[in-house]
């Protein structure tokens, strides 16, 4: 009986540890909320500004963000975290300002991807936006 209780206790501790990691760990719900909160603050700060896009910005918390024009008068820029993947998002990226279409040319994406380090999911997302907007392809494999 004692061995069963010990095994049960170990299973409970493992389950709690797994839950805590999924919630508080890298990419967990708490971390996602902090990332989106920071991105929303940046979006609000730059909403009324005229910036040349794509505009790349490093935040004080270490996020590398890029802004793109959306064509929406209320929310003129969409923001994308360049190096983070978001497994909870359908596109796999952290983005604020989903007003389509993003005004991206394939040349802008090529230049950005050549200059900036991005995750694979972010690069694929950007290429998809470019292709959806212009009907052309980038020449980056």
Coordinates of N, CA and C in Angstrom, one line a residue, residues 26-140:
X26 N 8.6 28.9 -20.9 CA 8.8 29.6 -22.2 C 7.7 29.2 -23.1
X27 N 7.0 30.2 -23.6 CA 5.9 29.9 -24.6 C 4.6 29.6 -23.9
X28 N 4.6 29.5 -22.5 CA 3.4 29.2 -21.8 C 2.4 30.4 -21.8
X29 N 1.3 30.2 -21.3 CA 0.2 31.2 -21.3 C 0.6 32.5 -20.7
X30 N 1.3 32.4 -19.5 CA 1.8 33.7 -18.9 C 2.8 34.4 -19.7
X31 N 3.7 33.7 -20.3 CA 4.7 34.3 -21.2 C 4.0 34.9 -22.5
X32 N 3.0 34.2 -23.0 CA 2.3 34.7 -24.2 C 1.6 36.0 -23.9
X33 N 1.0 36.1 -22.7 CA 0.3 37.3 -22.3 C 1.3 38.5 -22.2
X34 N 2.4 38.2 -21.6 CA 3.4 39.3 -21.5 C 3.9 39.8 -22.8
X35 N 4.1 38.8 -23.7 CA 4.6 39.2 -25.1 C 3.5 40.0 -25.8
X36 N 2.3 39.6 -25.8 CA 1.2 40.3 -26.4 C 1.0 41.7 -25.8
X37 N 1.1 41.8 -24.5 CA 1.0 43.1 -23.8 C 2.0 44.0 -24.2
X38 N 3.3 43.6 -24.3 CA 4.3 44.4 -24.8 C 4.1 44.9 -26.2
X39 N 3.7 44.0 -27.1 CA 3.4 44.3 -28.5 C 2.3 45.3 -28.6
X40 N 1.2 45.1 -27.8 CA 0.1 46.1 -27.8 C 0.6 47.5 -27.4
X41 N 1.4 47.5 -26.4 CA 2.0 48.8 -26.0 C 2.8 49.5 -27.1
X42 N 3.6 48.7 -27.8 CA 4.4 49.3 -28.9 C 3.4 49.8 -30.0
X43 N 2.4 48.9 -30.3 CA 1.4 49.3 -31.4 C 0.7 50.6 -31.0
X44 N 0.4 50.8 -29.8 CA -0.3 52.0 -29.3 C 0.7 53.2 -29.4
X45 N 1.9 53.0 -29.0 CA 2.9 54.1 -29.1 C 3.1 54.6 -30.5
X46 N 3.1 53.7 -31.5 CA 3.5 54.0 -32.8 C 2.3 54.3 -33.7
X47 N 1.1 54.0 -33.2 CA -0.2 54.1 -34.1 C -0.3 55.5 -34.8
X48 N 0.0 56.5 -34.1 CA -0.2 57.9 -34.7 C 1.0 58.4 -35.4
X49 N 2.1 57.6 -35.4 CA 3.4 58.1 -36.0 C 3.4 57.7 -37.5
X50 N 4.2 58.4 -38.2 CA 4.4 58.0 -39.6 C 5.8 57.4 -39.7
X51 N 5.8 56.1 -40.0 CA 7.1 55.3 -40.0 C 7.2 54.7 -41.4
X52 N 8.4 54.5 -41.8 CA 8.7 53.8 -43.0 C 8.8 52.3 -42.8
X53 N 8.0 51.5 -43.4 CA 7.9 50.1 -43.2 C 8.6 49.3 -44.3
X54 N 9.1 48.1 -44.0 CA 9.1 47.5 -42.6 C 10.0 48.2 -41.7
X55 N 9.5 48.4 -40.5 CA 10.2 49.2 -39.4 C 10.6 48.2 -38.4
X56 N 11.9 48.0 -38.0 CA 12.3 47.0 -37.1 C 12.7 47.7 -35.8
X57 N 12.3 47.1 -34.7 CA 12.5 47.8 -33.3 C 12.8 46.7 -32.3
X58 N 13.8 47.0 -31.5 CA 14.1 46.2 -30.3 C 13.5 46.8 -29.1
X59 N 12.7 46.0 -28.4 CA 12.1 46.5 -27.1 C 13.0 46.4 -26.0
X60 N 12.7 47.0 -24.9 CA 13.5 47.0 -23.7 C 13.5 45.6 -23.0
X61 N 12.5 44.7 -23.4 CA 12.5 43.4 -22.8 C 13.1 42.3 -23.8
X62 N 13.7 42.8 -24.8 CA 14.4 41.8 -25.7 C 13.6 41.3 -26.9
X63 N 12.4 41.8 -27.2 CA 11.7 41.4 -28.3 C 12.2 42.2 -29.6
X64 N 12.3 41.5 -30.7 CA 12.6 42.1 -31.9 C 11.4 42.1 -32.8
X65 N 10.8 43.3 -33.0 CA 9.5 43.5 -33.7 C 9.7 44.2 -35.0
X66 N 8.8 43.9 -35.9 CA 8.8 44.6 -37.2 C 7.4 45.0 -37.5
X67 N 7.3 46.3 -38.0 CA 6.0 46.9 -38.3 C 5.8 46.9 -39.8
X68 N 4.6 46.6 -40.2 CA 4.2 46.7 -41.6 C 2.9 47.5 -41.8
X69 N 2.8 48.1 -42.9 CA 1.6 48.9 -43.2 C 0.4 48.0 -43.5
X70 N -0.7 48.4 -43.0 CA -1.9 47.6 -43.2 C -2.9 48.2 -44.2
X71 N -2.9 49.5 -44.3 CA -3.8 50.2 -45.1 C -5.1 50.6 -44.3
X72 N -5.1 50.3 -43.0 CA -6.2 50.6 -42.2 C -6.0 51.9 -41.5
X73 N -6.9 52.8 -41.6 CA -6.7 54.2 -41.0 C -6.6 54.2 -39.5
X74 N -7.4 53.3 -38.9 CA -7.4 53.2 -37.4 C -6.1 52.5 -36.9
X75 N -5.8 51.5 -37.5 CA -4.6 50.7 -37.1 C -3.7 50.6 -38.3
X76 N -2.8 51.6 -38.5 CA -2.0 51.6 -39.7 C -0.9 50.6 -39.8
X77 N -0.5 50.0 -38.7 CA 0.6 49.1 -38.7 C 0.3 47.8 -38.0
X78 N 0.7 46.7 -38.6 CA 0.7 45.4 -38.0 C 2.1 45.1 -37.5
X79 N 2.2 44.5 -36.3 CA 3.5 44.2 -35.7 C 3.7 42.7 -35.6
X80 N 4.9 42.3 -35.8 CA 5.2 40.9 -35.8 C 6.5 40.7 -35.0
X81 N 6.5 39.7 -34.1 CA 7.7 39.3 -33.4 C 8.6 38.5 -34.3
X82 N 9.8 38.9 -34.6 CA 10.6 38.2 -35.7 C 11.2 36.9 -35.3
X83 N 11.5 36.7 -34.0 CA 12.2 35.5 -33.7 C 11.4 34.5 -32.8
X84 N 10.2 34.9 -32.4 CA 9.4 34.0 -31.6 C 8.3 33.3 -32.4
X85 N 8.1 32.0 -32.0 CA 7.0 31.3 -32.6 C 5.9 31.2 -31.5
X86 N 4.7 31.1 -32.0 CA 3.5 31.0 -31.1 C 2.7 29.8 -31.6
X87 N 2.8 28.7 -30.8 CA 2.1 27.5 -31.2 C 0.6 27.6 -31.0
X88 N 0.2 28.6 -30.3 CA -1.3 28.8 -30.1 C -1.9 29.6 -31.2
X89 N -1.2 30.2 -32.1 CA -1.7 31.0 -33.2 C -1.8 30.1 -34.4
X90 N -2.8 30.3 -35.2 CA -3.0 29.5 -36.4 C -1.8 29.7 -37.4
X91 N -1.2 30.9 -37.5 CA -0.1 31.1 -38.3 C 1.3 30.8 -37.7
X92 N 1.3 30.5 -36.4 CA 2.5 30.2 -35.7 C 3.4 31.4 -35.3
X93 N 2.8 32.6 -35.3 CA 3.6 33.8 -35.1 C 2.9 34.7 -34.0
X94 N 3.6 35.6 -33.4 CA 3.1 36.6 -32.6 C 2.8 37.8 -33.5
X95 N 1.6 38.2 -33.6 CA 1.3 39.4 -34.4 C 0.2 40.2 -33.7
X96 N 0.3 41.5 -33.9 CA -0.7 42.5 -33.4 C -1.1 43.3 -34.7
X97 N -2.4 43.4 -34.9 CA -2.9 44.2 -36.0 C -3.0 43.3 -37.2
X98 N -4.1 42.5 -37.2 CA -4.3 41.5 -38.3 C -5.1 42.1 -39.5
X99 N -5.2 43.4 -39.6 CA -6.0 43.9 -40.6 C -5.4 43.6 -42.0
X100 N -6.0 42.7 -42.8 CA -5.5 42.4 -44.1 C -6.0 43.5 -45.1
X101 N -5.3 43.7 -46.2 CA -4.0 43.0 -46.5 C -2.9 43.8 -46.0
X102 N -1.9 43.1 -45.5 CA -0.6 43.8 -45.2 C -0.1 44.3 -46.5
X103 N 0.4 45.5 -46.5 CA 1.0 46.1 -47.7 C 2.5 45.8 -47.8
X104 N 2.7 44.6 -48.3 CA 4.1 44.1 -48.4 C 4.4 43.8 -49.8
X105 N 5.6 44.2 -50.3 CA 6.1 43.7 -51.6 C 7.0 42.6 -51.3
X106 N 7.2 41.8 -52.3 CA 8.1 40.7 -52.2 C 9.6 41.2 -52.0
X107 N 9.8 42.3 -52.6 CA 11.2 42.9 -52.5 C 11.4 43.4 -51.0
X108 N 10.4 43.9 -50.4 CA 10.5 44.3 -49.0 C 10.8 43.0 -48.1
X109 N 10.1 42.0 -48.4 CA 10.3 40.7 -47.6 C 11.7 40.2 -47.9
X110 N 12.1 40.1 -49.1 CA 13.4 39.6 -49.4 C 14.5 40.4 -48.7
X111 N 14.4 41.7 -48.7 CA 15.4 42.6 -48.0 C 15.3 42.4 -46.5
X112 N 14.1 42.3 -45.9 CA 14.0 42.0 -44.5 C 14.6 40.7 -44.1
X113 N 14.3 39.6 -44.8 CA 14.7 38.3 -44.5 C 16.2 38.2 -44.7
X114 N 16.8 38.9 -45.6 CA 18.3 38.9 -45.8 C 19.0 39.6 -44.7
X115 N 18.4 40.6 -44.1 CA 19.0 41.5 -43.1 C 18.7 41.0 -41.7
X116 N 17.5 40.5 -41.4 CA 17.1 40.2 -40.1 C 17.0 38.7 -39.8
X117 N 17.3 38.3 -38.6 CA 17.2 36.9 -38.2 C 15.7 36.7 -37.8
X118 N 15.1 35.7 -38.4 CA 13.7 35.4 -38.0 C 13.6 33.9 -37.8
X119 N 12.5 33.5 -37.1 CA 12.2 32.1 -37.0 C 11.7 31.6 -38.4
X120 N 11.7 30.3 -38.5 CA 11.2 29.7 -39.8 C 9.7 30.0 -40.0
X121 N 8.9 29.9 -38.9 CA 7.5 30.2 -39.0 C 7.3 31.6 -39.4
X122 N 8.0 32.6 -38.9 CA 7.9 34.0 -39.3 C 8.2 34.2 -40.7
X123 N 9.3 33.6 -41.2 CA 9.7 33.7 -42.6 C 8.6 33.2 -43.5
X124 N 8.1 32.0 -43.2 CA 7.0 31.5 -44.0 C 5.8 32.3 -44.0
X125 N 5.4 32.9 -42.8 CA 4.3 33.8 -42.7 C 4.5 35.0 -43.6
X126 N 5.7 35.6 -43.5 CA 5.9 36.8 -44.3 C 5.9 36.5 -45.8
X127 N 6.4 35.4 -46.2 CA 6.4 35.0 -47.6 C 4.9 34.8 -48.1
X128 N 4.1 34.2 -47.2 CA 2.7 34.0 -47.6 C 2.0 35.3 -47.7
X129 N 2.3 36.3 -46.8 CA 1.6 37.6 -46.9 C 2.0 38.3 -48.3
X130 N 3.3 38.2 -48.6 CA 3.8 38.8 -49.8 C 3.1 38.2 -51.0
X131 N 3.0 36.8 -51.0 CA 2.4 36.1 -52.2 C 0.9 36.4 -52.3
X132 N 0.2 36.5 -51.1 CA -1.2 36.8 -51.1 C -1.5 38.2 -51.6
X133 N -0.6 39.2 -51.3 CA -0.8 40.6 -51.7 C -0.5 40.8 -53.1
X134 N 0.6 40.2 -53.6 CA 1.1 40.7 -54.9 C 1.0 39.6 -56.0
X135 N 0.7 38.4 -55.6 CA 0.6 37.3 -56.6 C 1.9 36.9 -57.2
X136 N 3.0 37.3 -56.5 CA 4.3 37.0 -57.0 C 5.1 36.2 -55.9
X137 N 6.2 35.8 -56.2 CA 7.0 35.0 -55.2 C 8.3 35.7 -54.9
X138 N 8.8 35.3 -53.7 CA 10.1 35.8 -53.3 C 11.1 34.8 -53.9
X139 N 12.4 35.3 -54.0 CA 13.4 34.4 -54.5 C 14.3 33.9 -53.5
X140 N 13.8 33.9 -52.2 CA 14.6 33.2 -51.1 C 14.0 31.8 -51.0

